[in-house]
mmCIF file of C-alpha atoms in Angstrom:
data_model
loop_
_atom_site.group_PDB
_atom_site.id
_atom_site.type_symbol
_atom_site.label_atom_id
_atom_site.label_comp_id
_atom_site.label_asym_id
_atom_site.label_seq_id
_atom_site.Cartn_x
_atom_site.Cartn_y
_atom_site.Cartn_z
ATOM 1 C CA MET A 1 14.546 -14.959 15.800
ATOM 2 C CA ASP A 2 12.469 -16.516 12.988
ATOM 3 C CA ILE A 3 10.200 -14.606 10.657
ATOM 4 C CA THR A 4 6.984 -15.527 12.617
ATOM 5 C CA GLU A 5 8.280 -14.163 15.939
ATOM 6 C CA ARG A 6 9.565 -11.094 14.162
ATOM 7 C CA PHE A 7 6.233 -10.374 12.559
ATOM 8 C CA LEU A 8 4.236 -11.043 15.677
ATOM 9 C CA ASN A 9 6.424 -8.564 17.543
ATOM 10 C CA TYR A 10 5.663 -5.997 14.974
ATOM 11 C CA THR A 11 1.879 -6.405 15.248
ATOM 12 C CA LYS A 12 1.954 -5.371 18.923
ATOM 13 C CA PHE A 13 2.615 -1.795 17.832
ATOM 14 C CA ASP A 14 -0.298 0.414 16.894
ATOM 15 C CA THR A 15 0.945 2.343 13.804
ATOM 16 C CA GLN A 16 -2.299 3.494 12.311
ATOM 17 C CA SER A 17 -1.891 6.643 10.128
ATOM 18 C CA ALA A 18 -4.390 9.521 10.079
ATOM 19 C CA GLU A 19 -5.631 11.123 6.884
ATOM 20 C CA ASP A 20 -6.558 14.510 8.293
ATOM 21 C CA SER A 21 -3.274 15.032 10.106
ATOM 22 C CA GLN A 22 -0.898 17.827 9.179
ATOM 23 C CA THR A 23 2.208 16.251 10.848
ATOM 24 C CA VAL A 24 4.817 13.961 9.440
ATOM 25 C CA PRO A 25 4.443 11.231 10.291
ATOM 26 C CA SER A 26 0.718 11.698 10.590
ATOM 27 C CA THR A 27 0.645 10.017 14.088
ATOM 28 C CA SER A 28 3.249 10.050 16.749
ATOM 29 C CA LYS A 29 2.729 6.412 17.609
ATOM 30 C CA GLN A 30 4.331 5.479 14.297
ATOM 31 C CA LEU A 31 7.572 6.902 15.675
ATOM 32 C CA VAL A 32 7.421 4.548 18.627
ATOM 33 C CA PHE A 33 7.632 1.601 16.242
ATOM 34 C CA ALA A 34 10.210 3.352 14.076
ATOM 35 C CA GLU A 35 12.512 3.671 17.057
ATOM 36 C CA TYR A 36 12.040 0.045 17.946
ATOM 37 C CA LEU A 37 12.785 -0.968 14.288
ATOM 38 C CA LYS A 38 15.951 1.119 14.216
ATOM 39 C CA LYS A 39 17.301 -0.670 17.247
ATOM 40 C CA GLU A 40 16.389 -4.063 15.836
ATOM 41 C CA LEU A 41 18.286 -3.296 12.667
ATOM 42 C CA GLU A 42 21.347 -2.274 14.639
ATOM 43 C CA ARG A 43 21.102 -5.492 16.767
ATOM 44 C CA GLU A 44 20.931 -7.531 13.536
ATOM 45 C CA GLY A 45 24.180 -6.087 12.284
ATOM 46 C CA LEU A 46 22.982 -3.744 9.574
ATOM 47 C CA ASP A 47 25.135 -0.752 8.723
ATOM 48 C CA GLU A 48 24.302 2.949 8.188
ATOM 49 C CA VAL A 49 21.075 2.587 10.138
ATOM 50 C CA GLU A 50 19.345 5.981 10.137
ATOM 51 C CA LEU A 51 16.019 7.296 11.326
ATOM 52 C CA ASP A 52 15.285 10.782 10.134
ATOM 53 C CA ASP A 53 13.057 13.382 11.753
ATOM 54 C CA LYS A 54 10.051 12.347 9.591
ATOM 55 C CA GLY A 55 10.137 8.689 10.531
ATOM 56 C CA TYR A 56 12.023 7.293 7.474
ATOM 57 C CA ILE A 57 14.412 4.450 8.281
ATOM 58 C CA TYR A 58 17.401 3.640 5.978
ATOM 59 C CA ALA A 59 19.918 0.884 6.491
ATOM 60 C CA THR A 60 22.586 -1.049 4.531
ATOM 61 C CA LEU A 61 23.756 -4.583 4.138
ATOM 62 C CA LYS A 62 27.309 -4.231 2.776
ATOM 63 C CA ALA A 63 28.400 -6.068 -0.326
ATOM 64 C CA ASN A 64 30.328 -9.316 0.129
ATOM 65 C CA THR A 65 31.715 -9.370 -3.392
ATOM 66 C CA ARG A 66 34.263 -7.195 -5.080
ATOM 67 C CA ASP A 67 32.409 -7.401 -8.428
ATOM 68 C CA ASP A 68 30.953 -4.144 -9.633
ATOM 69 C CA VAL A 69 27.246 -4.860 -9.396
ATOM 70 C CA PRO A 70 24.237 -2.549 -9.014
ATOM 71 C CA THR A 71 23.049 -1.291 -5.625
ATOM 72 C CA ILE A 72 19.434 -2.300 -5.161
ATOM 73 C CA GLY A 73 16.878 -1.755 -2.443
ATOM 74 C CA PHE A 74 13.833 -3.169 -0.646
ATOM 75 C CA ILE A 75 11.110 -0.980 0.777
ATOM 76 C CA SER A 76 8.046 -1.454 3.069
ATOM 77 C CA HIS A 77 5.810 0.802 4.986
ATOM 78 C CA TYR A 78 5.027 0.414 8.653
ATOM 79 C CA ASP A 79 1.805 2.376 9.076
ATOM 80 C CA THR A 80 -1.563 0.596 8.988
ATOM 81 C CA SER A 81 -4.795 1.651 7.547
ATOM 82 C CA PRO A 82 -7.096 4.200 9.122
ATOM 83 C CA ASP A 83 -10.058 2.023 7.986
ATOM 84 C CA CYS A 84 -9.833 -0.357 10.978
ATOM 85 C CA SER A 85 -8.344 -0.215 14.404
ATOM 86 C CA GLY A 86 -4.700 -1.298 14.726
ATOM 87 C CA ALA A 87 -4.547 -1.063 18.550
ATOM 88 C CA ASN A 88 -4.333 -4.131 20.829
ATOM 89 C CA VAL A 89 -3.902 -6.541 17.924
ATOM 90 C CA ASN A 90 -4.458 -10.099 19.199
ATOM 91 C CA ALA A 91 -2.712 -12.236 16.585
ATOM 92 C CA GLN A 92 -3.412 -15.955 16.637
ATOM 93 C CA ILE A 93 -1.815 -18.837 14.736
ATOM 94 C CA VAL A 94 -4.047 -21.453 13.096
ATOM 95 C CA ARG A 95 -1.773 -24.454 12.511
ATOM 96 C CA ASN A 96 -2.246 -26.690 9.492
ATOM 97 C CA TYR A 97 -5.452 -24.965 8.348
ATOM 98 C CA ASP A 98 -7.988 -27.534 7.292
ATOM 99 C CA GLY A 99 -10.260 -25.477 5.097
ATOM 100 C CA THR A 100 -13.096 -25.022 7.537
ATOM 101 C CA ASP A 101 -14.451 -21.920 9.293
ATOM 102 C CA ILE A 102 -12.032 -20.209 11.673
ATOM 103 C CA LEU A 103 -13.444 -18.999 15.005
ATOM 104 C CA LEU A 104 -11.617 -15.721 15.551
ATOM 105 C CA SER A 105 -13.436 -14.917 18.827
ATOM 106 C CA GLU A 106 -16.943 -15.356 20.288
ATOM 107 C CA GLY A 107 -19.418 -14.804 17.533
ATOM 108 C CA ILE A 108 -16.848 -13.793 14.893
ATOM 109 C CA VAL A 109 -16.009 -16.347 12.195
ATOM 110 C CA SER A 110 -13.760 -16.112 9.128
ATOM 111 C CA SER A 111 -15.332 -18.488 6.662
ATOM 112 C CA PRO A 112 -14.078 -19.657 3.197
ATOM 113 C CA LYS A 113 -17.646 -19.227 2.067
ATOM 114 C CA LYS A 114 -17.132 -15.469 2.385
ATOM 115 C CA PHE A 115 -13.392 -15.449 1.943
ATOM 116 C CA PRO A 116 -12.571 -18.210 -0.567
ATOM 117 C CA GLU A 117 -8.928 -17.093 -0.594
ATOM 118 C CA LEU A 118 -8.573 -19.141 2.583
ATOM 119 C CA LEU A 119 -8.881 -22.335 0.553
ATOM 120 C CA GLN A 120 -5.609 -21.493 -1.327
ATOM 121 C CA HIS A 121 -3.836 -21.979 1.917
ATOM 122 C CA VAL A 122 -5.114 -25.312 3.297
ATOM 123 C CA GLY A 123 -2.327 -27.119 5.069
ATOM 124 C CA GLU A 124 -0.470 -23.970 5.901
ATOM 125 C CA ASP A 125 -0.113 -22.053 9.155
ATOM 126 C CA LEU A 126 -2.234 -18.831 9.125
ATOM 127 C CA ILE A 127 -1.854 -15.787 11.324
ATOM 128 C CA VAL A 128 -5.256 -14.265 11.962
ATOM 129 C CA THR A 129 -6.795 -11.575 14.230
ATOM 130 C CA ASP A 130 -9.432 -11.907 16.894
ATOM 131 C CA GLY A 131 -11.908 -10.228 14.618
ATOM 132 C CA THR A 132 -11.816 -6.875 16.334
ATOM 133 C CA THR A 133 -8.790 -5.254 14.713
ATOM 134 C CA LEU A 134 -6.796 -5.505 11.496
ATOM 135 C CA LEU A 135 -3.653 -7.657 11.630
ATOM 136 C CA GLY A 136 -1.047 -5.350 10.100
ATOM 137 C CA ALA A 137 0.406 -7.672 7.483
ATOM 138 C CA ASP A 138 -0.024 -4.660 5.222
ATOM 139 C CA ASP A 139 2.779 -4.026 5.527
ATOM 140 C CA LYS A 140 4.544 -5.382 8.524
ATOM 141 C CA ALA A 141 4.776 -8.707 6.786
ATOM 142 C CA GLY A 142 6.908 -6.931 4.148
ATOM 143 C CA ILE A 143 9.213 -5.554 6.772
ATOM 144 C CA ALA A 144 9.593 -8.930 8.448
ATOM 145 C CA GLU A 145 10.474 -10.548 5.187
ATOM 146 C CA ILE A 146 13.127 -7.918 4.285
ATOM 147 C CA VAL A 147 14.751 -8.027 7.678
ATOM 148 C CA GLN A 148 14.721 -11.714 7.759
ATOM 149 C CA ALA A 149 16.296 -11.900 4.310
ATOM 150 C CA MET A 150 19.051 -9.521 5.480
ATOM 151 C CA VAL A 151 19.711 -11.814 8.533
ATOM 152 C CA TYR A 152 19.736 -14.762 6.206
ATOM 153 C CA LEU A 153 22.269 -13.278 3.885
ATOM 154 C CA GLN A 154 24.560 -12.414 6.817
ATOM 155 C CA GLN A 155 24.351 -16.008 7.979
ATOM 156 C CA HIS A 156 25.072 -17.445 4.542
ATOM 157 C CA LYS A 157 28.277 -15.755 3.420
ATOM 158 C CA GLU A 158 28.441 -18.154 0.470
ATOM 159 C CA ILE A 159 25.675 -16.178 -1.190
ATOM 160 C CA LYS A 160 27.524 -13.371 -2.971
ATOM 161 C CA HIS A 161 25.610 -10.060 -3.300
ATOM 162 C CA GLY A 162 26.298 -6.361 -3.922
ATOM 163 C CA LYS A 163 25.349 -3.499 -1.643
ATOM 164 C CA ILE A 164 21.718 -3.736 -0.524
ATOM 165 C CA ARG A 165 19.784 -0.844 0.908
ATOM 166 C CA ILE A 166 16.510 -1.167 2.837
ATOM 167 C CA ALA A 167 14.033 1.497 3.833
ATOM 168 C CA PHE A 168 10.838 1.559 5.901
ATOM 169 C CA ASN A 169 8.458 4.501 5.887
ATOM 170 C CA PRO A 170 5.297 5.862 7.505
ATOM 171 C CA ASP A 171 2.039 7.055 6.037
ATOM 172 C CA GLU A 172 1.790 4.957 2.883
ATOM 173 C CA GLU A 173 -1.912 4.255 3.707
ATOM 174 C CA ILE A 174 -2.757 7.897 3.355
ATOM 175 C CA GLY A 175 -0.847 8.359 0.140
ATOM 176 C CA MET A 176 2.036 10.215 1.721
ATOM 177 C CA GLY A 177 4.622 7.437 2.130
ATOM 178 C CA ALA A 178 6.850 8.507 -0.740
ATOM 179 C CA HIS A 179 6.512 12.205 -0.328
ATOM 180 C CA HIS A 180 9.507 12.666 1.974
ATOM 181 C CA PHE A 181 11.410 9.571 0.782
ATOM 182 C CA ASP A 182 15.006 10.640 0.036
ATOM 183 C CA VAL A 183 15.849 8.844 -3.218
ATOM 184 C CA GLU A 184 19.293 10.393 -3.405
ATOM 185 C CA ARG A 185 20.092 9.352 0.114
ATOM 186 C CA PHE A 186 18.792 5.800 -0.610
ATOM 187 C CA GLY A 187 21.307 5.552 -3.438
ATOM 188 C CA CYS A 188 19.918 2.660 -5.429
ATOM 189 C CA GLU A 189 19.678 1.995 -9.196
ATOM 190 C CA TRP A 190 16.359 0.350 -8.652
ATOM 191 C CA ALA A 191 14.278 -1.055 -5.781
ATOM 192 C CA TYR A 192 11.230 -3.232 -4.945
ATOM 193 C CA THR A 193 8.342 -2.576 -2.524
ATOM 194 C CA MET A 194 7.344 -5.675 -0.597
ATOM 195 C CA ASP A 195 3.703 -4.655 -0.351
ATOM 196 C CA GLY A 196 1.609 -6.982 -2.580
ATOM 197 C CA GLY A 197 -0.940 -9.632 -1.688
ATOM 198 C CA ASP A 198 -0.895 -13.397 -2.183
ATOM 199 C CA VAL A 199 2.059 -15.500 -3.232
ATOM 200 C CA GLY A 200 3.510 -14.859 -6.633
ATOM 201 C CA GLU A 201 1.961 -11.447 -7.178
ATOM 202 C CA LEU A 202 4.186 -9.052 -9.145
ATOM 203 C CA GLU A 203 2.939 -5.596 -9.975
ATOM 204 C CA PHE A 204 4.291 -2.902 -12.073
ATOM 205 C CA GLU A 205 1.069 -1.384 -13.346
ATOM 206 C CA ASN A 206 -1.156 0.718 -11.060
ATOM 207 C CA PHE A 207 -3.959 3.194 -11.137
ATOM 208 C CA ASN A 208 -3.452 6.856 -11.983
ATOM 209 C CA ALA A 209 -4.983 8.527 -8.972
ATOM 210 C CA ALA A 210 -6.548 11.813 -8.041
ATOM 211 C CA SER A 211 -8.790 13.154 -5.241
ATOM 212 C CA ALA A 212 -11.780 15.506 -5.666
ATOM 213 C CA LYS A 213 -12.889 17.616 -2.817
ATOM 214 C CA ILE A 214 -16.381 19.165 -3.456
ATOM 215 C CA THR A 215 -17.931 21.844 -1.345
ATOM 216 C CA ILE A 216 -21.547 22.865 -1.782
ATOM 217 C CA LYS A 217 -22.913 26.151 -0.274
ATOM 218 C CA GLY A 218 -26.522 26.216 0.823
ATOM 219 C CA VAL A 219 -28.811 28.811 2.342
ATOM 220 C CA SER A 220 -30.675 27.957 5.507
ATOM 221 C CA VAL A 221 -34.199 29.398 5.984
ATOM 222 C CA HIS A 222 -37.019 28.326 8.247
ATOM 223 C CA PRO A 223 -38.813 25.438 6.262
ATOM 224 C CA GLY A 224 -42.125 27.211 6.793
ATOM 225 C CA TYR A 225 -40.882 30.262 4.809
ATOM 226 C CA ALA A 226 -38.406 28.645 2.545
ATOM 227 C CA LYS A 227 -39.998 28.909 -0.874
ATOM 228 C CA GLY A 228 -37.721 30.614 -3.331
ATOM 229 C CA LYS A 229 -35.122 31.194 -0.551
ATOM 230 C CA MET A 230 -33.668 27.923 0.721
ATOM 231 C CA VAL A 231 -30.812 26.170 -1.004
ATOM 232 C CA ASN A 232 -30.578 22.820 0.665
ATOM 233 C CA ALA A 233 -26.973 21.674 0.348
ATOM 234 C CA ASN A 234 -27.974 18.140 1.425
ATOM 235 C CA ALA A 235 -30.226 17.747 -1.605
ATOM 236 C CA LEU A 236 -27.640 19.293 -3.995
ATOM 237 C CA ALA A 237 -25.012 16.857 -2.700
ATOM 238 C CA ALA A 238 -27.347 13.931 -3.469
ATOM 239 C CA GLU A 239 -28.084 15.405 -6.917
ATOM 240 C CA LEU A 240 -24.397 15.791 -7.805
ATOM 241 C CA ALA A 241 -23.612 12.222 -6.600
ATOM 242 C CA THR A 242 -26.221 10.851 -9.018
ATOM 243 C CA MET A 243 -24.564 12.680 -11.859
ATOM 244 C CA LEU A 244 -21.589 10.264 -11.750
ATOM 245 C CA PRO A 245 -22.008 6.849 -13.550
ATOM 246 C CA ALA A 246 -23.545 4.302 -11.181
ATOM 247 C CA ASP A 247 -21.725 1.530 -12.967
ATOM 248 C CA GLU A 248 -18.234 3.068 -12.483
ATOM 249 C CA THR A 249 -17.682 2.588 -8.744
ATOM 250 C CA PRO A 250 -15.283 0.176 -6.987
ATOM 251 C CA GLU A 251 -18.018 -2.286 -6.303
ATOM 252 C CA THR A 252 -18.967 -2.588 -10.014
ATOM 253 C CA THR A 253 -15.459 -2.600 -11.609
ATOM 254 C CA GLU A 254 -12.470 -4.943 -11.877
ATOM 255 C CA GLY A 255 -9.159 -5.407 -13.698
ATOM 256 C CA TYR A 256 -8.219 -2.359 -15.701
ATOM 257 C CA GLN A 257 -11.602 -0.631 -15.273
ATOM 258 C CA GLY A 258 -11.484 2.729 -13.536
ATOM 259 C CA PHE A 259 -13.971 4.320 -11.124
ATOM 260 C CA TYR A 260 -15.204 7.213 -8.988
ATOM 261 C CA HIS A 261 -15.313 6.339 -5.361
ATOM 262 C CA LEU A 262 -17.314 8.434 -2.851
ATOM 263 C CA LEU A 263 -15.220 8.257 0.354
ATOM 264 C CA GLY A 264 -17.603 10.341 2.434
ATOM 265 C CA ILE A 265 -20.181 13.048 2.852
ATOM 266 C CA THR A 266 -20.613 15.562 5.608
ATOM 267 C CA SER A 267 -23.578 17.827 5.181
ATOM 268 C CA ASN A 268 -26.327 20.057 6.526
ATOM 269 C CA ILE A 269 -28.565 22.609 4.861
ATOM 270 C CA GLU A 270 -25.933 25.306 4.752
ATOM 271 C CA GLN A 271 -22.965 23.276 3.598
ATOM 272 C CA ALA A 272 -22.070 19.859 2.155
ATOM 273 C CA ARG A 273 -18.665 18.382 1.581
ATOM 274 C CA LEU A 274 -18.058 15.336 -0.665
ATOM 275 C CA SER A 275 -14.699 13.556 -0.910
ATOM 276 C CA TYR A 276 -13.995 11.355 -3.994
ATOM 277 C CA ILE A 277 -11.097 9.378 -5.314
ATOM 278 C CA ILE A 278 -10.678 9.004 -9.079
ATOM 279 C CA ARG A 279 -8.841 6.036 -10.527
ATOM 280 C CA ASP A 280 -7.895 4.798 -14.025
ATOM 281 C CA HIS A 281 -5.039 2.772 -15.463
ATOM 282 C CA ASP A 282 -5.231 4.570 -18.783
ATOM 283 C CA ARG A 283 -3.785 8.122 -18.601
ATOM 284 C CA ASP A 284 -6.150 9.632 -21.163
ATOM 285 C CA ARG A 285 -9.281 8.138 -19.486
ATOM 286 C CA PHE A 286 -7.912 9.351 -16.237
ATOM 287 C CA GLU A 287 -7.730 12.867 -17.461
ATOM 288 C CA ASP A 288 -11.311 12.514 -18.912
ATOM 289 C CA ARG A 289 -12.530 11.460 -15.497
ATOM 290 C CA LYS A 290 -11.079 14.528 -13.826
ATOM 291 C CA ARG A 291 -12.591 16.755 -16.415
ATOM 292 C CA PHE A 292 -15.976 15.070 -16.092
ATOM 293 C CA ILE A 293 -16.248 15.557 -12.351
ATOM 294 C CA ALA A 294 -15.297 19.249 -12.692
ATOM 295 C CA GLN A 295 -17.951 19.631 -15.463
ATOM 296 C CA CYS A 296 -20.605 18.106 -13.079
ATOM 297 C CA ALA A 297 -19.705 20.809 -10.555
ATOM 298 C CA GLU A 298 -19.908 23.457 -13.274
ATOM 299 C CA ARG A 299 -23.359 22.285 -14.416
ATOM 300 C CA MET A 300 -24.515 22.598 -10.814
ATOM 301 C CA ASN A 301 -23.278 26.153 -10.699
ATOM 302 C CA GLN A 302 -25.106 26.894 -13.938
ATOM 303 C CA LYS A 303 -28.332 25.555 -12.484
ATOM 304 C CA TYR A 304 -28.077 27.018 -8.948
ATOM 305 C CA GLY A 305 -25.753 30.040 -9.359
ATOM 306 C CA GLU A 306 -22.105 30.605 -9.605
ATOM 307 C CA GLY A 307 -20.158 29.769 -6.567
ATOM 308 C CA THR A 308 -22.652 27.245 -5.226
ATOM 309 C CA VAL A 309 -20.310 24.275 -5.865
ATOM 310 C CA GLU A 310 -16.522 24.293 -5.631
ATOM 311 C CA CYS A 311 -14.510 21.269 -6.923
ATOM 312 C CA VAL A 312 -10.777 20.911 -6.218
ATOM 313 C CA VAL A 313 -9.125 17.991 -8.114
ATOM 314 C CA SER A 314 -5.610 17.090 -7.027
ATOM 315 C CA ASP A 315 -3.397 14.436 -8.640
ATOM 316 C CA GLN A 316 -1.990 11.788 -6.191
ATOM 317 C CA TYR A 317 0.158 9.374 -8.216
ATOM 318 C CA TYR A 318 0.492 7.953 -11.702
ATOM 319 C CA ASN A 319 0.839 4.570 -13.340
ATOM 320 C CA MET A 320 4.406 3.364 -12.901
ATOM 321 C CA LYS A 321 4.222 1.280 -16.055
ATOM 322 C CA GLU A 322 5.647 4.080 -18.249
ATOM 323 C CA LYS A 323 8.714 4.157 -15.992
ATOM 324 C CA ILE A 324 9.260 0.440 -15.714
ATOM 325 C CA ASP A 325 8.712 -0.515 -19.361
ATOM 326 C CA PRO A 326 12.089 0.960 -20.507
ATOM 327 C CA GLN A 327 13.849 -1.065 -17.779
ATOM 328 C CA MET A 328 12.246 -4.509 -17.952
ATOM 329 C CA HIS A 329 15.395 -6.206 -16.530
ATOM 330 C CA VAL A 330 14.064 -5.095 -13.095
ATOM 331 C CA ILE A 331 11.020 -7.270 -13.747
ATOM 332 C CA ASP A 332 12.941 -10.172 -15.374
ATOM 333 C CA LEU A 333 15.108 -10.608 -12.279
ATOM 334 C CA VAL A 334 12.014 -11.049 -10.088
ATOM 335 C CA LEU A 335 10.402 -13.479 -12.393
ATOM 336 C CA ARG A 336 13.579 -15.531 -12.431
ATOM 337 C CA ALA A 337 13.953 -15.327 -8.676
ATOM 338 C CA MET A 338 10.349 -16.507 -8.190
ATOM 339 C CA GLN A 339 10.762 -19.474 -10.512
ATOM 340 C CA GLU A 340 14.064 -20.479 -8.826
ATOM 341 C CA VAL A 341 12.459 -20.644 -5.384
ATOM 342 C CA GLY A 342 9.351 -22.446 -6.600
ATOM 343 C CA VAL A 343 6.829 -19.590 -6.824
ATOM 344 C CA SER A 344 4.575 -19.274 -9.821
ATOM 345 C CA PRO A 345 4.526 -15.579 -10.879
ATOM 346 C CA LYS A 346 1.167 -13.830 -11.142
ATOM 347 C CA VAL A 347 1.743 -10.570 -12.967
ATOM 348 C CA LYS A 348 -1.286 -8.299 -12.456
ATOM 349 C CA PRO A 349 -2.221 -4.653 -12.369
ATOM 350 C CA ILE A 350 -2.666 -3.031 -9.014
ATOM 351 C CA ARG A 351 -6.199 -1.690 -8.398
ATOM 352 C CA GLY A 352 -4.660 0.936 -6.179
ATOM 353 C CA GLY A 353 -1.179 2.360 -5.728
ATOM 354 C CA THR A 354 1.995 1.737 -3.827
ATOM 355 C CA ASP A 355 4.901 3.944 -2.656
ATOM 356 C CA GLY A 356 6.733 2.423 -5.592
ATOM 357 C CA ALA A 357 4.461 4.241 -8.071
ATOM 358 C CA GLN A 358 5.501 7.661 -6.666
ATOM 359 C CA LEU A 359 9.190 6.578 -6.268
ATOM 360 C CA SER A 360 9.224 5.421 -9.921
ATOM 361 C CA PHE A 361 8.375 9.004 -10.941
ATOM 362 C CA LYS A 362 11.050 10.327 -8.596
ATOM 363 C CA GLY A 363 13.677 8.404 -10.573
ATOM 364 C CA LEU A 364 13.750 5.075 -8.655
ATOM 365 C CA PRO A 365 12.119 2.263 -10.637
ATOM 366 C CA CYS A 366 10.199 0.406 -8.010
ATOM 367 C CA PRO A 367 7.750 -2.489 -8.882
ATOM 368 C CA ASN A 368 5.770 -4.305 -6.190
ATOM 369 C CA ILE A 369 6.336 -7.867 -4.954
ATOM 370 C CA PHE A 370 3.889 -9.999 -2.913
ATOM 371 C CA ALA A 371 4.137 -9.948 0.962
ATOM 372 C CA GLY A 372 1.563 -12.627 1.503
ATOM 373 C CA GLY A 373 -1.110 -10.776 3.403
ATOM 374 C CA ILE A 374 -4.793 -11.122 2.352
ATOM 375 C CA ASN A 375 -8.018 -9.162 3.188
ATOM 376 C CA PHE A 376 -6.136 -6.021 4.107
ATOM 377 C CA HIS A 377 -7.625 -3.144 6.021
ATOM 378 C CA GLY A 378 -10.152 -5.170 7.997
ATOM 379 C CA PRO A 379 -10.563 -7.638 10.854
ATOM 380 C CA TYR A 380 -10.504 -10.687 8.554
ATOM 381 C CA GLU A 381 -6.928 -9.995 7.382
ATOM 382 C CA PHE A 382 -4.639 -12.962 7.503
ATOM 383 C CA VAL A 383 -1.247 -14.042 6.317
ATOM 384 C CA SER A 384 0.273 -17.471 5.845
ATOM 385 C CA ILE A 385 3.663 -18.120 7.530
ATOM 386 C CA GLN A 386 4.706 -20.115 4.477
ATOM 387 C CA SER A 387 3.837 -17.211 2.222
ATOM 388 C CA MET A 388 6.072 -14.931 4.297
ATOM 389 C CA GLU A 389 8.843 -17.470 4.083
ATOM 390 C CA LYS A 390 8.483 -17.569 0.309
ATOM 391 C CA ALA A 391 8.649 -13.828 0.074
ATOM 392 C CA MET A 392 11.742 -13.778 2.149
ATOM 393 C CA GLN A 393 13.295 -16.477 -0.155
ATOM 394 C CA VAL A 394 12.489 -14.302 -3.217
ATOM 395 C CA VAL A 395 14.262 -11.303 -1.654
ATOM 396 C CA VAL A 396 17.335 -13.427 -0.988
ATOM 397 C CA LYS A 397 17.329 -14.814 -4.488
ATOM 398 C CA ILE A 398 16.995 -11.401 -6.083
ATOM 399 C CA CYS A 399 20.083 -10.266 -4.095
ATOM 400 C CA GLU A 400 21.957 -13.351 -5.274
ATOM 401 C CA LEU A 401 21.031 -12.871 -8.858
ATOM 402 C CA VAL A 402 21.914 -9.182 -8.834
ATOM 403 C CA GLY A 403 25.239 -10.285 -7.210
ATOM 404 C CA ALA A 404 25.914 -12.207 -10.434
ATOM 405 C CA TYR A 405 24.309 -9.503 -12.523
ATOM 406 C CA ASN A 406 26.180 -8.470 -15.723
ATOM 407 C CA GLY A 407 23.301 -6.541 -17.505
#
């Protein structure tokens, strides 16, 4: 089975996670794919293949050298985003892409005018959707690359490598992917998530992240008799939203710039709920942002009465850079591996987070490598077959370099 067939098989499974769920994994359909993946790993000859009760899969490719080299790992998540349907994915291959519009289905076009990233892949074979679902390259492309690399290493015994551990997990898209990851069981000195974007991307800086859940209590009174009595939670929600800087949102920022992002509002006169995420690469500015949104809530209470607004801020993950910086050999190996397989490295900060950020703070240094997918979380998602093959080659080369590692 080649990497394309493997990936296309994976896209047939609906593995969408659910943010409001209280179960682990958050959706039972993720376990259907996990069972399939476990059996595939066993068929491909991996050892110590385990699927725990929370949907985490662990497996081993045994060392084929007697040298004492580090045990390393590769990790990807198998859930897909709640932002767009992952059911009945109709993946299509556009062979030798010519740089023009791609007709996904009747009336739905993926155009380089809107998505200029397409032009970086002229001449390549692109896997796209039919425009009604996401594709799932985030992060089933990463899984396909890791599994294909393990198969390749078994077929090429001349490549000497140490013990390699792989792991696949649920619920990354809702920020829970690393919460039940058993670092001790995984048993690696360091690892890499294959969860990045276009070819060459290497990320070991990410946002510090928090959520803010705001509840506003109103008082409902007949509008004809409301003077001095009604407290309209709808209006207060709008007022609070305008207290946050209009130029510090996802749509107005880039690079290292942080933001406040309003995920959603549910409201009526009696009660309003606002859900925000808070992001910043700089830890001090991150703490300032959390304090500021709490102060906005407090100013509302001073104006409308104590208890009118409740704001609960919860940290989600932190910038992995502070954990990676002391161990830059982990990055140097990837840079060398990319160069040796003909990939130009693109080191950049993540405007988001990965499981690797949380794992780094759990004692497993874990930067993020490209998996090749582009336009994640929506119906215009695509991945180049050649990009997946390059990512697989990078995994193989890292294993080979670590097999000769003496650092």
